[in-house]
mmCIF file of C-alpha atoms in Angstrom:
data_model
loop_
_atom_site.group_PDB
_atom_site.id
_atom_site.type_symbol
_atom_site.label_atom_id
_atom_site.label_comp_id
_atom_site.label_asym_id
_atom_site.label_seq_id
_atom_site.Cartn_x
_atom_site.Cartn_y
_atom_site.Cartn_z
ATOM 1 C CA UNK A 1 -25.190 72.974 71.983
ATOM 2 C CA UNK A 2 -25.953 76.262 73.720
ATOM 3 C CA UNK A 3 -26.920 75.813 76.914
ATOM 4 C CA UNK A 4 -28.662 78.452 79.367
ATOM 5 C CA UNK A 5 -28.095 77.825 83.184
ATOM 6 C CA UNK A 6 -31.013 78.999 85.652
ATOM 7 C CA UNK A 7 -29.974 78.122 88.454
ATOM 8 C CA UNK A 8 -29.560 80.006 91.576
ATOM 9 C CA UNK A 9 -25.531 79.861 91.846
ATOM 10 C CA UNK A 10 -23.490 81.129 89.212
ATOM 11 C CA UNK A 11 -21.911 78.198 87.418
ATOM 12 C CA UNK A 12 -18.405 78.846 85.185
ATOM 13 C CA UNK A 13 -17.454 77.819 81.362
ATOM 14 C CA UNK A 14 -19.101 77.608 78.248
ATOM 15 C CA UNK A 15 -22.472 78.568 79.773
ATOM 16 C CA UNK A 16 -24.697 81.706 79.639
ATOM 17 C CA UNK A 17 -25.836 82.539 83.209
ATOM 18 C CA UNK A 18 -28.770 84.292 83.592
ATOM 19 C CA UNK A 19 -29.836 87.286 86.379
ATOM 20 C CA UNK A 20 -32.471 89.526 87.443
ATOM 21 C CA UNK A 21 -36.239 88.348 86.602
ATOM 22 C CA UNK A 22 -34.382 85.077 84.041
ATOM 23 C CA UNK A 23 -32.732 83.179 87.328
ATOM 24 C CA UNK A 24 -35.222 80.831 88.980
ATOM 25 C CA UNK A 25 -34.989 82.256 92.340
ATOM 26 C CA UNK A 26 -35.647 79.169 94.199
ATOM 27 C CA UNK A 27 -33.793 75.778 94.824
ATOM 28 C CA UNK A 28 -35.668 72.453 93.880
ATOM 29 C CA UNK A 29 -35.041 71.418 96.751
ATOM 30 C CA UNK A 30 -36.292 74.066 98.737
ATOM 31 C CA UNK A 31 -39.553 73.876 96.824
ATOM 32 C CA UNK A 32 -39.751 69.987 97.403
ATOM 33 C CA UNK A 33 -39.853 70.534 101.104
ATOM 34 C CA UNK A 34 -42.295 72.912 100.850
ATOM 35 C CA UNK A 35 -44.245 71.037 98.671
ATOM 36 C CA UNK A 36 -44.589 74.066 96.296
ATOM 37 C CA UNK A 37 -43.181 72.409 92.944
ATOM 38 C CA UNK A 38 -45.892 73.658 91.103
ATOM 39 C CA UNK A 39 -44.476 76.946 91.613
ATOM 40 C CA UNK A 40 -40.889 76.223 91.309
ATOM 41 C CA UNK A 41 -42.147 74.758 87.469
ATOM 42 C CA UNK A 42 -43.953 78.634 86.846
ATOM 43 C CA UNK A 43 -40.676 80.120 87.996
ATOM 44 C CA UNK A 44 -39.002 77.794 85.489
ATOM 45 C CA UNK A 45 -41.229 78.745 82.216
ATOM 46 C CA UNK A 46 -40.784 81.896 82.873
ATOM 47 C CA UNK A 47 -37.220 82.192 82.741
ATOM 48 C CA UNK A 48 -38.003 79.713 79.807
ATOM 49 C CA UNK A 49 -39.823 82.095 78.083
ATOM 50 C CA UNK A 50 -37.503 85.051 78.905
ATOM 51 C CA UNK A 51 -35.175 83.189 77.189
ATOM 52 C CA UNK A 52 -36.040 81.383 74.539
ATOM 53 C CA UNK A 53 -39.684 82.598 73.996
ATOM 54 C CA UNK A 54 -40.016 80.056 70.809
ATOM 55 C CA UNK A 55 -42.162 77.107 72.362
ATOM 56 C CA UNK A 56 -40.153 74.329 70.581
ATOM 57 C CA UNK A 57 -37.287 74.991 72.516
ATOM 58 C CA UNK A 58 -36.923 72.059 74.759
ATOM 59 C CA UNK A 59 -36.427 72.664 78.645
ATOM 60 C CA UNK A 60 -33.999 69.894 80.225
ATOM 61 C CA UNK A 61 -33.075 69.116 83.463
ATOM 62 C CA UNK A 62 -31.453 67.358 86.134
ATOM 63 C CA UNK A 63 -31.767 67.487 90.333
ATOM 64 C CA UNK A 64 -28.891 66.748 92.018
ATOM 65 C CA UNK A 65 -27.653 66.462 95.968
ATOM 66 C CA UNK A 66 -30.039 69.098 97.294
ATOM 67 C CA UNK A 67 -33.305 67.503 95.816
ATOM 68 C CA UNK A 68 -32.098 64.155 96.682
ATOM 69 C CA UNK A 69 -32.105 65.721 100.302
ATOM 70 C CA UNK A 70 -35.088 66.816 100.209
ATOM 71 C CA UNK A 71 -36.837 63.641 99.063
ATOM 72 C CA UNK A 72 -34.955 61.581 101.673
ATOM 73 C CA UNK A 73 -36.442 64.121 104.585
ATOM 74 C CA UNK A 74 -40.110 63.504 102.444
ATOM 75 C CA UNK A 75 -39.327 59.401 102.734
ATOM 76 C CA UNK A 76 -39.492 58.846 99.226
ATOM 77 C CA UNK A 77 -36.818 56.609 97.783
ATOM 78 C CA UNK A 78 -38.178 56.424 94.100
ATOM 79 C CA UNK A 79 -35.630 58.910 92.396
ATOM 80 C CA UNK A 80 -37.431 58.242 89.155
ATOM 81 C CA UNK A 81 -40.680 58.726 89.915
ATOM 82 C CA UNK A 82 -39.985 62.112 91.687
ATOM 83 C CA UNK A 83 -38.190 62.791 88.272
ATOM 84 C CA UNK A 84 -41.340 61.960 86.567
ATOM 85 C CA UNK A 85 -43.588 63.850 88.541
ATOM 86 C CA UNK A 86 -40.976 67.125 88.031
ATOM 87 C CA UNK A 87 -41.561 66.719 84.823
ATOM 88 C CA UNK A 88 -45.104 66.497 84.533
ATOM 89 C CA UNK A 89 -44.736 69.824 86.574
ATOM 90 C CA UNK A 90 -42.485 71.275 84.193
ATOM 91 C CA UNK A 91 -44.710 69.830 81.041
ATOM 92 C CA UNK A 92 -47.612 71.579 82.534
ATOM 93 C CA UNK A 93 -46.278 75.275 82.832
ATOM 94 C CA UNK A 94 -44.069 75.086 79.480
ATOM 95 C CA UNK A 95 -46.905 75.569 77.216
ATOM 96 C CA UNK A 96 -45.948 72.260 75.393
ATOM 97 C CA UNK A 97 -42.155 72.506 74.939
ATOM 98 C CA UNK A 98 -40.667 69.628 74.937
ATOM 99 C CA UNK A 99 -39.514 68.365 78.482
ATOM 100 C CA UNK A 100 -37.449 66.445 80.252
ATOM 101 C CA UNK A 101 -36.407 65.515 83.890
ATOM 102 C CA UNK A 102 -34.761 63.719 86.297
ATOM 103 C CA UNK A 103 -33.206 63.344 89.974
ATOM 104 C CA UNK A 104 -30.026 62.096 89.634
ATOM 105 C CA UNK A 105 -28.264 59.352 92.163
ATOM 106 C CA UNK A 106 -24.888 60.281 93.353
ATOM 107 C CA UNK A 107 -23.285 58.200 91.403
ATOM 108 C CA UNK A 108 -25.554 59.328 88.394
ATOM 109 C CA UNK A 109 -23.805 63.275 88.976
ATOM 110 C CA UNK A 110 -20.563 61.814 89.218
ATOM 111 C CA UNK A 111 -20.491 59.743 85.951
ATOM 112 C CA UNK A 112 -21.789 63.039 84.415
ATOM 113 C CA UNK A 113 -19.728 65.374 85.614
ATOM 114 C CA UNK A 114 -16.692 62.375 84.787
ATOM 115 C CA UNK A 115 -18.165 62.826 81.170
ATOM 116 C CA UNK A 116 -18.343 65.906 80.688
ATOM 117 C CA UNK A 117 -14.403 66.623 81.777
ATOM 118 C CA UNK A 118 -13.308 63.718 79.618
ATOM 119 C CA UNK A 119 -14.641 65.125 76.276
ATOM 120 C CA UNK A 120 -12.638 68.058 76.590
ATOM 121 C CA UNK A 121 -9.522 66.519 78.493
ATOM 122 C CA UNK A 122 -9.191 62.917 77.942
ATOM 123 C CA UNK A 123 -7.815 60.801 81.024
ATOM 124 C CA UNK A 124 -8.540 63.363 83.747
ATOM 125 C CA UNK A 125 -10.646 62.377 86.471
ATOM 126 C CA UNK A 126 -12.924 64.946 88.184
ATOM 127 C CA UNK A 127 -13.699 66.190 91.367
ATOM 128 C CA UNK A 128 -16.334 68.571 91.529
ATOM 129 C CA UNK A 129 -18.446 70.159 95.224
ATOM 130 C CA UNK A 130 -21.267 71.455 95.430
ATOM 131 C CA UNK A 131 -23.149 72.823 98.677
ATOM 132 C CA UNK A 132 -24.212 69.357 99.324
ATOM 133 C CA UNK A 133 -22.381 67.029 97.910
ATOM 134 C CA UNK A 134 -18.606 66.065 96.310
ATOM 135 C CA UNK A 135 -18.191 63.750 93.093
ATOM 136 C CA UNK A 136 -15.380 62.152 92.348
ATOM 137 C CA UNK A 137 -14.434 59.947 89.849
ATOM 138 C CA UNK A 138 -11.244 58.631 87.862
ATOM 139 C CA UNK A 139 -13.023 56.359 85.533
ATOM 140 C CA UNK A 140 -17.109 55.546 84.933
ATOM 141 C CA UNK A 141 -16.691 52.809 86.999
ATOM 142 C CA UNK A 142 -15.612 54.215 90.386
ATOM 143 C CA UNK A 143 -17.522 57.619 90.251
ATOM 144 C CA UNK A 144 -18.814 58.215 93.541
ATOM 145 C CA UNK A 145 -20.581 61.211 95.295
ATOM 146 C CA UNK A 146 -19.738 62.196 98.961
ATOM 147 C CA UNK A 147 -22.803 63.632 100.624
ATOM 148 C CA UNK A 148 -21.006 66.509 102.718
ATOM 149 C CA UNK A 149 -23.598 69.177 103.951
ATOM 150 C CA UNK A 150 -21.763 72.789 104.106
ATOM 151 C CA UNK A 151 -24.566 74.247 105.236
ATOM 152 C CA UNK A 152 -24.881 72.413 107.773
ATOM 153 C CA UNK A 153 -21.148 73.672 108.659
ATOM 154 C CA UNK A 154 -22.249 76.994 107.890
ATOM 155 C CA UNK A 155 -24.794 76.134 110.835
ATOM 156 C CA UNK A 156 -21.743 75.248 113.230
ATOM 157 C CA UNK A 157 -19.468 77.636 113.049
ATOM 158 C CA UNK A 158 -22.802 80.738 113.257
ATOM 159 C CA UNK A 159 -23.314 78.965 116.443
ATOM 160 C CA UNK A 160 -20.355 77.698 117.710
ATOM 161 C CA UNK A 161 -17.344 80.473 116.194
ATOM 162 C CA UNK A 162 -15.008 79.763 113.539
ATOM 163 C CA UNK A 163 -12.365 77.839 115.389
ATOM 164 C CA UNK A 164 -14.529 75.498 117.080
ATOM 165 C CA UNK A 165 -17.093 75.228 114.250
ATOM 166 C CA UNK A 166 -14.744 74.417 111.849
ATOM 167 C CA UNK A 167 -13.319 71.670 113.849
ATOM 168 C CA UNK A 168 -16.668 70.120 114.451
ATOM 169 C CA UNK A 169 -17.140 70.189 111.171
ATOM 170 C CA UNK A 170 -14.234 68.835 110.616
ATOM 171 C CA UNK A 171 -14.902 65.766 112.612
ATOM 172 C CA UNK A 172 -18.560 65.307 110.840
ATOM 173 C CA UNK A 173 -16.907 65.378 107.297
ATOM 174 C CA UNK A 174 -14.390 62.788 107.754
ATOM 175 C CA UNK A 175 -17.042 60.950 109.352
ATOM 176 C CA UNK A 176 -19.363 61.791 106.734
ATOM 177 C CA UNK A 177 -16.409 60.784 104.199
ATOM 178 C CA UNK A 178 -14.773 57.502 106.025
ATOM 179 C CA UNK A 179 -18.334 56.149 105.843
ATOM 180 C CA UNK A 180 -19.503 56.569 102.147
ATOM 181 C CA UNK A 181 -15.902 54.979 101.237
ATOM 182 C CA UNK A 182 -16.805 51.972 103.522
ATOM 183 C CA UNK A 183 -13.188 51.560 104.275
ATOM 184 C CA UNK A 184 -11.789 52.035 101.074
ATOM 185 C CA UNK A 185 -9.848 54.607 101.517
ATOM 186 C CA UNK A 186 -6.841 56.383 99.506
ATOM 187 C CA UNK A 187 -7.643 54.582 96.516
ATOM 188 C CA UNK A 188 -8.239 57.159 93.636
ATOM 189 C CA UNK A 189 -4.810 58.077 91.663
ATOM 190 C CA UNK A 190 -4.231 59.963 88.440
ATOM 191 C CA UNK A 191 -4.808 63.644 87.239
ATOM 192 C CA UNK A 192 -8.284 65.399 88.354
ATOM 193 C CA UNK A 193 -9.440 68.411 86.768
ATOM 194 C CA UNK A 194 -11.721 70.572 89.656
ATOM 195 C CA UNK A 195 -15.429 72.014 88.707
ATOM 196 C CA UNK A 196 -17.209 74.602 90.547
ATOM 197 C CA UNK A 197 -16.780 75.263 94.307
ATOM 198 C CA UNK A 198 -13.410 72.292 94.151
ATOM 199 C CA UNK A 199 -11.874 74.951 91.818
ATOM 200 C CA UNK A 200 -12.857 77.919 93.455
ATOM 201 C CA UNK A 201 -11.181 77.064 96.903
ATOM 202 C CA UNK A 202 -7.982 76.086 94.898
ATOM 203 C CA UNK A 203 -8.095 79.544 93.749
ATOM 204 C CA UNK A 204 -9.243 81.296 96.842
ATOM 205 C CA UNK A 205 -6.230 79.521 98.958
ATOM 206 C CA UNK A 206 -3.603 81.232 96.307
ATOM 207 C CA UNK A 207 -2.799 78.116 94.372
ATOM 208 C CA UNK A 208 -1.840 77.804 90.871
ATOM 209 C CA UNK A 209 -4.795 78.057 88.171
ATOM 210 C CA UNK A 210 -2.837 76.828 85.370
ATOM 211 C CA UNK A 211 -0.659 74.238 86.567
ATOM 212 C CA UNK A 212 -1.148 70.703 88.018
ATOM 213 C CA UNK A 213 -0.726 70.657 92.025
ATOM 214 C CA UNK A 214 -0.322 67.549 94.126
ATOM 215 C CA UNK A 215 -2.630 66.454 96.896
ATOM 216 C CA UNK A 216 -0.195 67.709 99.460
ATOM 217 C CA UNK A 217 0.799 70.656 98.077
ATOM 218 C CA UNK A 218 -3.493 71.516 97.924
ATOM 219 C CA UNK A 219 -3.871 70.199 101.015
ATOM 220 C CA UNK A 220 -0.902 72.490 102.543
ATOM 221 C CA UNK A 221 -2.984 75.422 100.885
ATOM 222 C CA UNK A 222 -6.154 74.548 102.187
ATOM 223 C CA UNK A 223 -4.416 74.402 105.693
ATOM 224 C CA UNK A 224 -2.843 77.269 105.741
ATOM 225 C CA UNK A 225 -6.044 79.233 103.938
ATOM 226 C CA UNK A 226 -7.758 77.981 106.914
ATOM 227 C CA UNK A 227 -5.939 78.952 109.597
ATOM 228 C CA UNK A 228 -5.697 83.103 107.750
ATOM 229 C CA UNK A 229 -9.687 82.740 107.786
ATOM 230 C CA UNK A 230 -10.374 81.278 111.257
ATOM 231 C CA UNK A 231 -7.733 84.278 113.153
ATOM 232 C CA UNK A 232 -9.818 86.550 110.861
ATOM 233 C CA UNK A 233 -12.965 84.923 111.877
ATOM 234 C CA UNK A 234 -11.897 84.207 115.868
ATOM 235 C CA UNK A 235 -9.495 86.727 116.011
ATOM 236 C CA UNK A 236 -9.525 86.264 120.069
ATOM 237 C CA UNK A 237 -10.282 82.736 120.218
ATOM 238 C CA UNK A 238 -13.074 82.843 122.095
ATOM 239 C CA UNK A 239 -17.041 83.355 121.862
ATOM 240 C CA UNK A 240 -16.851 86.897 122.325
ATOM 241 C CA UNK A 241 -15.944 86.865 118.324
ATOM 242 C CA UNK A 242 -19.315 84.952 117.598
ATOM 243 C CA UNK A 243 -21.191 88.005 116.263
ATOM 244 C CA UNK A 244 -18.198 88.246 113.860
ATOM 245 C CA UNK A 245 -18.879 85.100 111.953
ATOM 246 C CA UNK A 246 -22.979 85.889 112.177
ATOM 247 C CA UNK A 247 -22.318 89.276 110.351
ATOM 248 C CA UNK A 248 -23.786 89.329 106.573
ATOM 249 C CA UNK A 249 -20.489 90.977 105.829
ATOM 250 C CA UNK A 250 -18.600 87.677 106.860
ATOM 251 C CA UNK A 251 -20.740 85.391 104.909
ATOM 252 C CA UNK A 252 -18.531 85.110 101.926
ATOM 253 C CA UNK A 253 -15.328 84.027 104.632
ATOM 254 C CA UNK A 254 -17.545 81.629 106.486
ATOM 255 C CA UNK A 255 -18.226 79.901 103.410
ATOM 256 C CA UNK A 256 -14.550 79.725 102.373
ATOM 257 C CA UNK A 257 -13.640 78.551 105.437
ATOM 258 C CA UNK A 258 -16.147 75.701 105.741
ATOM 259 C CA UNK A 259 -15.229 74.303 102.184
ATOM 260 C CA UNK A 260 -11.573 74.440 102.852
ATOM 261 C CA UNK A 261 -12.251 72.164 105.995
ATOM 262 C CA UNK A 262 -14.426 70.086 104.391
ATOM 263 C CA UNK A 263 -12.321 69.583 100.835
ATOM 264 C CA UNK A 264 -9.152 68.992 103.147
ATOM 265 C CA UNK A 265 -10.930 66.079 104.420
ATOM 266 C CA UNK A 266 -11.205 64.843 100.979
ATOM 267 C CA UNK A 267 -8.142 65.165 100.045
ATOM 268 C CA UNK A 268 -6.668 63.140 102.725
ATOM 269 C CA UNK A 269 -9.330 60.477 102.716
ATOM 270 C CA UNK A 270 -9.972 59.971 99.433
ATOM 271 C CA UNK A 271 -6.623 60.562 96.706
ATOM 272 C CA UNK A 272 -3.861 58.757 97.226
ATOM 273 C CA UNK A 273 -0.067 61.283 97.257
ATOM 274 C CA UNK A 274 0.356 60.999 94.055
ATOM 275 C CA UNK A 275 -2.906 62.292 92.692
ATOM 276 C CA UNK A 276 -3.107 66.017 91.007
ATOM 277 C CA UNK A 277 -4.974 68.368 90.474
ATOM 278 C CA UNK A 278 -5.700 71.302 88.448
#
């Protein structure tokens, strides 16, 4: 199947990303919150149309941590009738292609994402972030999503400077982490592929893209990538550096920085030393 991503992030593989006037240039959830999902559906179509301009080309989708945010923060609990009334959006601005839609639950992503690895390397596990959220998952039956919020330790280290943001955000993750595991942790074992930003801070911290790696030997990376980033970021340890880390030109670093923090809590918390990844 060919499949078309419009999303606003560039995504890797087998999939064509789009740019320019094709990308939807707004986030679900973002439109949720603003109650404009109406327009978020017109912004869809006409990608859609750029696209694909046959009308029996079906548009398919699926919300993930962001839009399950966003609902929380509107009270609504019923993941499948926000789904439904997506769609209906969606139905209405399509000019009759068939539609579909849905917000995924955590564990809904991970068992997906778990899926998808497995067809093309059976008996690999998966661990896959996202801005908002982490899945995980050795098997169907234990795939779990982590709700950790790097924006929000985007937020903290902006305010705060690198070295102290990233330890506060440090402290919220494993707290974020220690309580969606409910005690249980260290349990997951076995070979994990990484998908999108899991991948990308492997590769960012120098480590090998075509070779397994252990949890340690990750975790050493992670360390070590965070400490170059934060003297880079903080270079005198003190607030003086804060418009440093608030410059458009350090965005890129901050984010780097926060996702190493936040995956190193993972990696500790979660996999137990014999776990690898690649």
């Amino acid at each position: 199947t060919r499949c078309v991503c419009l999303g606003t992030r560039r995504c890797d593989g087998a999939v064509r990303v789009v740019g320019g006037p094709e990308r939807v240039p707004r986030r679900l959830g973002d439109a949720l919150l603003a109650d404009e999902v109406d327009a978020w559906a017109r912004d869809v179509a006409r990608a859609v149309d750029a696209i694909a301009p046959r009308s029996t080309t079906p548009v398919r989708g699926a919300a993930t941590a962001g839009a399950r945010e966003a609902l929380r923060k509107r009270g609504e609990k019923d993941l499948g009738k926000a789904g439904r009334a997506v769609e209906a959006a969606l139905a209405a601005s399509t000019a009759g292609r068939p539609t579909a839609f849905a917000v995924l639950s955590g564990a809904e992503e991970a068992r997906l994402e778990f899926r998808a690895v497995n067809a093309a390397l059976p008996g690999v596990g998966v661990l896959a972030g996202g801005g908002k959220s982490l899945q995980v998952a050795s098997s169907l039956e234990d795939a779990a999503s982590l709700d950790l919020d790097s924006f929000a330790g985007h937020e903290r280290v902006k305010k705060h400077g690198a070295k102290a943001g990233a330890m506060m955000h440090e402290w919220a993750s494993r707290k974020d982490v220690a309580n969606a595991l409910q005690g249980s942790v260290r349990t997951y074992q076995g070979r994990f592929a990484l998908v999108e930003l899991a991948a990308g801070a492997l590769h960012l911290a120098g480590g090998p893209m075509n070779d397994d790696v252990s949890a340690a030997a990750f975790a050493a990376l992670l360390k070590k990538r965070r400490a170059d980033l934060e003297a880079q970021l903080n270079p005198t340890e003190n607030s003086a550096d804060r418009p440093l880390v608030n410059d458009e030109a350090s965005a890129a670093a901050v984010r780097e920085l926060i996702y190493a923090v936040q995956l190193g809590c993972v990696l500790d918390l979660v996999f137990k030393d014999d776990a690898t990844f690649r």
